[in-house]
Short mmCIF file of N, CA and C in Angstrom, two decimals:
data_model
loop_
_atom_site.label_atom_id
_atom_site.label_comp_id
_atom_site.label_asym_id
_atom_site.label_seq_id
_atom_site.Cartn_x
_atom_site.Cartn_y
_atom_site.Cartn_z
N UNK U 1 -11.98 2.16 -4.34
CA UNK U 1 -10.75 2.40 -5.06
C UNK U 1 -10.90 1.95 -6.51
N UNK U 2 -11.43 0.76 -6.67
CA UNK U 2 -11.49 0.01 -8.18
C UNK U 2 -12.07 1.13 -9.01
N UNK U 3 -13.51 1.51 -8.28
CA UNK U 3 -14.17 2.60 -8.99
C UNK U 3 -14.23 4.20 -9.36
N UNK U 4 -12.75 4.57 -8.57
CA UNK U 4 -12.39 5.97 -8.91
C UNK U 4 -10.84 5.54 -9.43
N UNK U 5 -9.93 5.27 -8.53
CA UNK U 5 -8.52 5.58 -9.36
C UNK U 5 -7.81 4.32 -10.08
N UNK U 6 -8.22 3.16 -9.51
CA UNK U 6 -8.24 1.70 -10.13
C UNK U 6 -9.18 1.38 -11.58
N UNK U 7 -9.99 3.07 -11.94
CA UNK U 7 -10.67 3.05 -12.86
C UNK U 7 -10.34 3.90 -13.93
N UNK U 8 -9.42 4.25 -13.93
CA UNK U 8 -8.60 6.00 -14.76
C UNK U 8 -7.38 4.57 -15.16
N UNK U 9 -7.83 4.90 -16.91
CA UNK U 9 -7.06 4.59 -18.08
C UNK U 9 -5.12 4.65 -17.86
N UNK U 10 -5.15 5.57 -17.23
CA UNK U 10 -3.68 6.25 -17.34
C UNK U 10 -3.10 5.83 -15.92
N UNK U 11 -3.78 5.37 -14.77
CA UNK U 11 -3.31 4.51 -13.64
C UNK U 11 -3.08 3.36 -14.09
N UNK U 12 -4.16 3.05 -14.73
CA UNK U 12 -4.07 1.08 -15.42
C UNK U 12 -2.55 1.12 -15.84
N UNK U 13 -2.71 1.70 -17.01
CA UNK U 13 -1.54 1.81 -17.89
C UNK U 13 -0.09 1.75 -17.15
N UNK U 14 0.19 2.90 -16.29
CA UNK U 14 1.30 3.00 -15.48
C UNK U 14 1.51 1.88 -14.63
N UNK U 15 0.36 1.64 -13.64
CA UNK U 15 0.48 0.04 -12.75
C UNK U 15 0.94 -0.96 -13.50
N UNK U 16 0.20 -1.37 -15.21
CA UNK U 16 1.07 -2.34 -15.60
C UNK U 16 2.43 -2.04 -15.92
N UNK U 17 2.51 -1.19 -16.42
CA UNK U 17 4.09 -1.00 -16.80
C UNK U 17 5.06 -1.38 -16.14
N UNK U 18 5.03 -0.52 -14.81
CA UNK U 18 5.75 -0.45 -13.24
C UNK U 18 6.06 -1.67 -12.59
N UNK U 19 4.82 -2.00 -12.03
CA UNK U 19 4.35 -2.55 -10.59
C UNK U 19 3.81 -3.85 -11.21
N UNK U 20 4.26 -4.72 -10.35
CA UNK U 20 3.38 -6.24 -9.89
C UNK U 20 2.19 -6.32 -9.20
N UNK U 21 0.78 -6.05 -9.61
CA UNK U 21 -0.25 -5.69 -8.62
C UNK U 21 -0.61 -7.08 -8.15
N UNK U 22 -1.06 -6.92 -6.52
CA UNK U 22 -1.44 -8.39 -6.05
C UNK U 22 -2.52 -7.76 -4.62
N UNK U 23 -2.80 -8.39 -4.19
CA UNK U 23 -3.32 -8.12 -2.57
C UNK U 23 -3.66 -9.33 -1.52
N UNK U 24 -3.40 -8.79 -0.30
CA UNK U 24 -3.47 -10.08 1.05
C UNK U 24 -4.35 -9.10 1.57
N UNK U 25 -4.91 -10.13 2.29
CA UNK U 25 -5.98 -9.58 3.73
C UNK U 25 -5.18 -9.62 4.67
N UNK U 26 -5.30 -8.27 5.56
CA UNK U 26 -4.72 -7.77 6.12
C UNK U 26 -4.53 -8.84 7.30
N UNK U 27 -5.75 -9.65 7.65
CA UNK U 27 -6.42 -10.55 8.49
C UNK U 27 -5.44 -11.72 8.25
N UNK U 28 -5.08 -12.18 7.54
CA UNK U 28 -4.28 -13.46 7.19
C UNK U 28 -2.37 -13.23 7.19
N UNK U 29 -1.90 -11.92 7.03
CA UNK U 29 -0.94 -11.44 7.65
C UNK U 29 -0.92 -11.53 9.04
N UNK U 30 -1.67 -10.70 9.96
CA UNK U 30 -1.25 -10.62 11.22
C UNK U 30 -1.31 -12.34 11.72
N UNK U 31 -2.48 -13.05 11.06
CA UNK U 31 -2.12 -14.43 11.67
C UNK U 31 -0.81 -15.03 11.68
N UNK U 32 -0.41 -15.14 9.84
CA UNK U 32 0.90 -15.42 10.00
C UNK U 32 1.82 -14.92 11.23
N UNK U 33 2.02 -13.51 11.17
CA UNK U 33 3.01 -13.08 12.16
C UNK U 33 2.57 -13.65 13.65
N UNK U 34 0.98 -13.80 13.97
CA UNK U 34 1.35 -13.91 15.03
C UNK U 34 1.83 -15.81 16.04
N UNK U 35 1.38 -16.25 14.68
CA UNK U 35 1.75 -17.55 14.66
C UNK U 35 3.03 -18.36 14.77
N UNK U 36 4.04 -17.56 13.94
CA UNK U 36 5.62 -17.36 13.53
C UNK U 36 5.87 -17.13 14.01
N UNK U 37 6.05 -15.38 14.55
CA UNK U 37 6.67 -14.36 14.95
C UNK U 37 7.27 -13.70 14.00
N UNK U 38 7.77 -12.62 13.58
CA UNK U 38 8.34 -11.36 12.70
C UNK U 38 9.41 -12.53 12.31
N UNK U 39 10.36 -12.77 13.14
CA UNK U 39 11.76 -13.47 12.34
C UNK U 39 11.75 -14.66 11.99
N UNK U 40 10.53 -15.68 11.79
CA UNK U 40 10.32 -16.57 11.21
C UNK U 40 9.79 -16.63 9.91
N UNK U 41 8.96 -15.34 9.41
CA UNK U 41 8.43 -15.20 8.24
C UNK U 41 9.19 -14.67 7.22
N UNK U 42 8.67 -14.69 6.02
CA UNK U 42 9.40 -14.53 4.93
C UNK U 42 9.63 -13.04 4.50
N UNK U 43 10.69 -12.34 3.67
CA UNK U 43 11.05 -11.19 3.69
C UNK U 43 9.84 -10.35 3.28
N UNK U 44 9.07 -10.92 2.01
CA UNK U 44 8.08 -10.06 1.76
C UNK U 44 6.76 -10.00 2.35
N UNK U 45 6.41 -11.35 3.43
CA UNK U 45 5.59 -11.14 4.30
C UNK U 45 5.83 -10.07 5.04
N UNK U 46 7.43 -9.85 5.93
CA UNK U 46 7.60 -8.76 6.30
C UNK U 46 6.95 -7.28 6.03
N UNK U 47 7.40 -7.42 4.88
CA UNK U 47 7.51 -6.28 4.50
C UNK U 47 6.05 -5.92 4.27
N UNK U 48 5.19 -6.79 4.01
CA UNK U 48 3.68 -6.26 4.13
C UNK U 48 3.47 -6.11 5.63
N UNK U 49 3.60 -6.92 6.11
CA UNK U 49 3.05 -7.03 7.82
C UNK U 49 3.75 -5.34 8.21
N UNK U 50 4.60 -4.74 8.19
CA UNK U 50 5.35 -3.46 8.78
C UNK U 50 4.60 -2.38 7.81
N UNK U 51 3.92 -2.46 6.86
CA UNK U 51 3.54 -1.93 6.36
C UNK U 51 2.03 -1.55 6.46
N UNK U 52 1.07 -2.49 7.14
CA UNK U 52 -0.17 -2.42 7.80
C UNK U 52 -0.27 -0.93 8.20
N UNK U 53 -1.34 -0.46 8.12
CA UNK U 53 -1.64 0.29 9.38
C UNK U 53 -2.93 0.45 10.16
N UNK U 54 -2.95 0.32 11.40
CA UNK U 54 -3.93 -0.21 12.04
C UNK U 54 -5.16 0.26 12.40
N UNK U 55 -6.10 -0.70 12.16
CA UNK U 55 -7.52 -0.48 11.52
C UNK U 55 -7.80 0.09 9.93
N UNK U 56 -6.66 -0.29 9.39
CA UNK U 56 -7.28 0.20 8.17
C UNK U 56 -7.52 -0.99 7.09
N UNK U 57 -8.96 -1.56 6.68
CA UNK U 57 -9.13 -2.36 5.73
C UNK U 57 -8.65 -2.73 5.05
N UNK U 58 -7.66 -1.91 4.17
CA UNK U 58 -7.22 -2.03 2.86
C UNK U 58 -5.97 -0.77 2.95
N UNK U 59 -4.39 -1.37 2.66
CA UNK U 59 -3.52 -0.51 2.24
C UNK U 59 -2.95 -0.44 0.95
N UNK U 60 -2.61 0.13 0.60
CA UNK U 60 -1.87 0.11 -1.04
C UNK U 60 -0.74 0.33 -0.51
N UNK U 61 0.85 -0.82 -0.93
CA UNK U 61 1.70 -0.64 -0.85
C UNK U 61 2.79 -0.68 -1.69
N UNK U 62 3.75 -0.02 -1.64
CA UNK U 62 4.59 -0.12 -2.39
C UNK U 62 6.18 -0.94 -2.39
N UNK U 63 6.45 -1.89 -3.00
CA UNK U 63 7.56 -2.78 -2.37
C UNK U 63 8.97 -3.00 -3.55
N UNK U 64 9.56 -2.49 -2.82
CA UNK U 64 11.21 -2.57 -3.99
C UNK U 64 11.07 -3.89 -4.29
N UNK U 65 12.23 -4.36 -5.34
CA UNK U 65 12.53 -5.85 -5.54
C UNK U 65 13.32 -6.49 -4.79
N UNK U 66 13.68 -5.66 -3.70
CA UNK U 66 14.37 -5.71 -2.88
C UNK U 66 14.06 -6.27 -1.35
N UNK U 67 12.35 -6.24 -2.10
CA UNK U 67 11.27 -6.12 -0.37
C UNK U 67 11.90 -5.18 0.43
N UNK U 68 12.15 -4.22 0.16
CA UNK U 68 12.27 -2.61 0.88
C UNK U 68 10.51 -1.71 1.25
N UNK U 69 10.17 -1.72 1.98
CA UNK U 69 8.77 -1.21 1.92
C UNK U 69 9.29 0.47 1.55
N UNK U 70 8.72 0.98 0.27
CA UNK U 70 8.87 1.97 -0.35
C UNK U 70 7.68 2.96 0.16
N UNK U 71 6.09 2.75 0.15
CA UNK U 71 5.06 3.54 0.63
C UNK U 71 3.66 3.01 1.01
N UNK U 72 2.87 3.69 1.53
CA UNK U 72 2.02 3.20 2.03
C UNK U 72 0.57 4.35 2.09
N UNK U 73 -0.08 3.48 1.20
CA UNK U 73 -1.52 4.49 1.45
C UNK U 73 -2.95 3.78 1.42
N UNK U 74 -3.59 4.27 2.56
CA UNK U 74 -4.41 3.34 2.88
C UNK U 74 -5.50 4.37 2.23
N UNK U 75 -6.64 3.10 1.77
CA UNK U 75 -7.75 3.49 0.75
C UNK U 75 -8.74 4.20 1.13
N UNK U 76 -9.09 3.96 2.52
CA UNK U 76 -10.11 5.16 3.15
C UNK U 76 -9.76 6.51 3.18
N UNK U 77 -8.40 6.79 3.47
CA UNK U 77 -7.51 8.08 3.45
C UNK U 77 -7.33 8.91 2.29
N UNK U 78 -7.74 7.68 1.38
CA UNK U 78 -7.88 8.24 -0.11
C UNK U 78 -8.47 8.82 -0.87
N UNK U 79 -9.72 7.87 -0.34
CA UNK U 79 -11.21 8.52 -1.12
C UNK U 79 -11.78 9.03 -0.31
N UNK U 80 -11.25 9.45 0.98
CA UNK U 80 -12.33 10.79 1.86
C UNK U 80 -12.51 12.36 1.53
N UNK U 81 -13.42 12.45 1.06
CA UNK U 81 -13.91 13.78 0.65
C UNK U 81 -13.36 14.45 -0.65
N UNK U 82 -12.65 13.58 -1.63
CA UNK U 82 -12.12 14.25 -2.77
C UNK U 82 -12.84 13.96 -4.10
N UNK U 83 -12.83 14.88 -5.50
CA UNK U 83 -13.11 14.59 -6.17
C UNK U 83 -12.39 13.80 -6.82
N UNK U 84 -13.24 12.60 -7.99
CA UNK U 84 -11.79 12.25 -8.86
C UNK U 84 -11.16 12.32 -9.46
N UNK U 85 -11.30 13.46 -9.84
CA UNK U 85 -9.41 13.44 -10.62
C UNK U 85 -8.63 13.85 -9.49
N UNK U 86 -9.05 14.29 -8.57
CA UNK U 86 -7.87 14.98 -6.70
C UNK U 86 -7.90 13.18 -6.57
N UNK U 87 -8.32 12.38 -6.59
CA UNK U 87 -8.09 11.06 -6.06
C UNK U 87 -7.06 10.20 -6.98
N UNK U 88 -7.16 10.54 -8.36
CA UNK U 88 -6.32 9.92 -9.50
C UNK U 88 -4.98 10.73 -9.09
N UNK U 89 -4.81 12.47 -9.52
CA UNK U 89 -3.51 12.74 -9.07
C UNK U 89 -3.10 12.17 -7.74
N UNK U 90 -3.76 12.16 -6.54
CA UNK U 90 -3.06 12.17 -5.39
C UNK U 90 -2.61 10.16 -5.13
N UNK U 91 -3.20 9.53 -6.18
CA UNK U 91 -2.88 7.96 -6.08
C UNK U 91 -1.64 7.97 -6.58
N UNK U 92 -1.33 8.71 -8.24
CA UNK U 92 -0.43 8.72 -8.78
C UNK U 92 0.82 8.95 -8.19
N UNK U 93 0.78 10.43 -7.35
CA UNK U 93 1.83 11.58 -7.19
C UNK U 93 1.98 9.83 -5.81
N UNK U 94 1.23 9.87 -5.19
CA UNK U 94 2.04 8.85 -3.78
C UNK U 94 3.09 7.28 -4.74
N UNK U 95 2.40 6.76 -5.61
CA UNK U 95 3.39 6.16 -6.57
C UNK U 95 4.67 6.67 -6.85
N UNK U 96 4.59 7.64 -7.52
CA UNK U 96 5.21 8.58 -7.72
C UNK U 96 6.52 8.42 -6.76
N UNK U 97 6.47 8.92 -5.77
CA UNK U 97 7.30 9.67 -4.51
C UNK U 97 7.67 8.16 -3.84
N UNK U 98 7.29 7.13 -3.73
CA UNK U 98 7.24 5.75 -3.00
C UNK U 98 8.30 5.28 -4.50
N UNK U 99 8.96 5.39 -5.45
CA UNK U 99 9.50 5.29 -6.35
C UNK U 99 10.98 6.02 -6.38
N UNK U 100 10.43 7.72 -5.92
CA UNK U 100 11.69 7.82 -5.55
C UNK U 100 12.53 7.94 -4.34
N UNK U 101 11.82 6.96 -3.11
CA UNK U 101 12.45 7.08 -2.22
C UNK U 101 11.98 7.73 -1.03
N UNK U 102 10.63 8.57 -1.46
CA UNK U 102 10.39 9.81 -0.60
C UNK U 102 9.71 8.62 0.91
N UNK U 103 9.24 7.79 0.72
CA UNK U 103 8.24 6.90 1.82
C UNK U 103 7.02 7.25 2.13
N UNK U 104 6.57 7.88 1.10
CA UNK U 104 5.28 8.06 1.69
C UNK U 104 4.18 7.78 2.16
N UNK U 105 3.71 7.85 3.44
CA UNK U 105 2.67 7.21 4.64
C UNK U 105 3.37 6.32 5.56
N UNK U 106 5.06 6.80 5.52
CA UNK U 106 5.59 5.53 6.69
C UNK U 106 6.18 6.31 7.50
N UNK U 107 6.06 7.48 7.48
CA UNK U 107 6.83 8.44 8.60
C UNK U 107 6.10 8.15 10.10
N UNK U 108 4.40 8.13 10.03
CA UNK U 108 4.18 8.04 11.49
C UNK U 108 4.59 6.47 12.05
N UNK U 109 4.39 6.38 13.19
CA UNK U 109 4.40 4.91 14.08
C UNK U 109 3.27 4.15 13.35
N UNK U 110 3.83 2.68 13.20
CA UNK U 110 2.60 1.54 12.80
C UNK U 110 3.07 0.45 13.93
N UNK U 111 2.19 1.02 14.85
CA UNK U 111 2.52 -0.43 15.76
C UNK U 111 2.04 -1.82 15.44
N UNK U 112 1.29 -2.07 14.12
CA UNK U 112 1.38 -3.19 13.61
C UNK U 112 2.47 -4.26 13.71
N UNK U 113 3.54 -2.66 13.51
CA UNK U 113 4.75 -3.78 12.71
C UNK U 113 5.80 -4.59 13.94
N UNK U 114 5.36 -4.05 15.17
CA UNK U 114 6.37 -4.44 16.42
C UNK U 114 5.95 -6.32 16.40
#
């Protein structure tokens, strides 16, 4: 990811503008939760933990200020088989749509999040 769309001038630019960039291991979430349980942890732990999806290394998510989980796109899904600029638009356009509401990558089941 760093090296195709985490690497385009005009993602940088927009991520700072926008977004608070940060990242957890996915690995140190589920401990929390499973240590806690869901209603002991904190809203925006939540909201990462429901946002997982399973087996995937690395998700990119998107989170209101609200800790509303807005979208979700996981990085293997990303960079499979595209060129990059199809990897820069299609990072953007999911920003994009997770901004206005659309949810994108949370429509299927994440049984992570039970």
């Amino acid at each position: 990811m760093r090296a195709v769309v985490l690497s385009d001038k005009r993602i940088i630019e927009f991520l700072n503008a926008i977004f608070i960039n940060t990242w957890v291991l996915n690995t140190d979430m589920k401990r929390l939760r499973d240590a806690h349980g869901m209603d002991a942890i904190s809203p925006l732990a939540r909201a990462i933990i429901q946002g997982r999806k399973q087996y995937s290394p690395v998700d990119c998510l998107v989170i209101s200020p609200e800790l509303e989980l807005l979208g979700r796109q996981p990085v293997n899904e990303l960079a499979s088989g595209r060129r990059r600029e199809t990897k820069i638009k299609s990072y953007h356009a999911f920003l994009v749509e997770a901004l206005a509401g659309k949810h994108p990558g949370l429509k299927e089941d994440n049984p992570m999040s039970r």
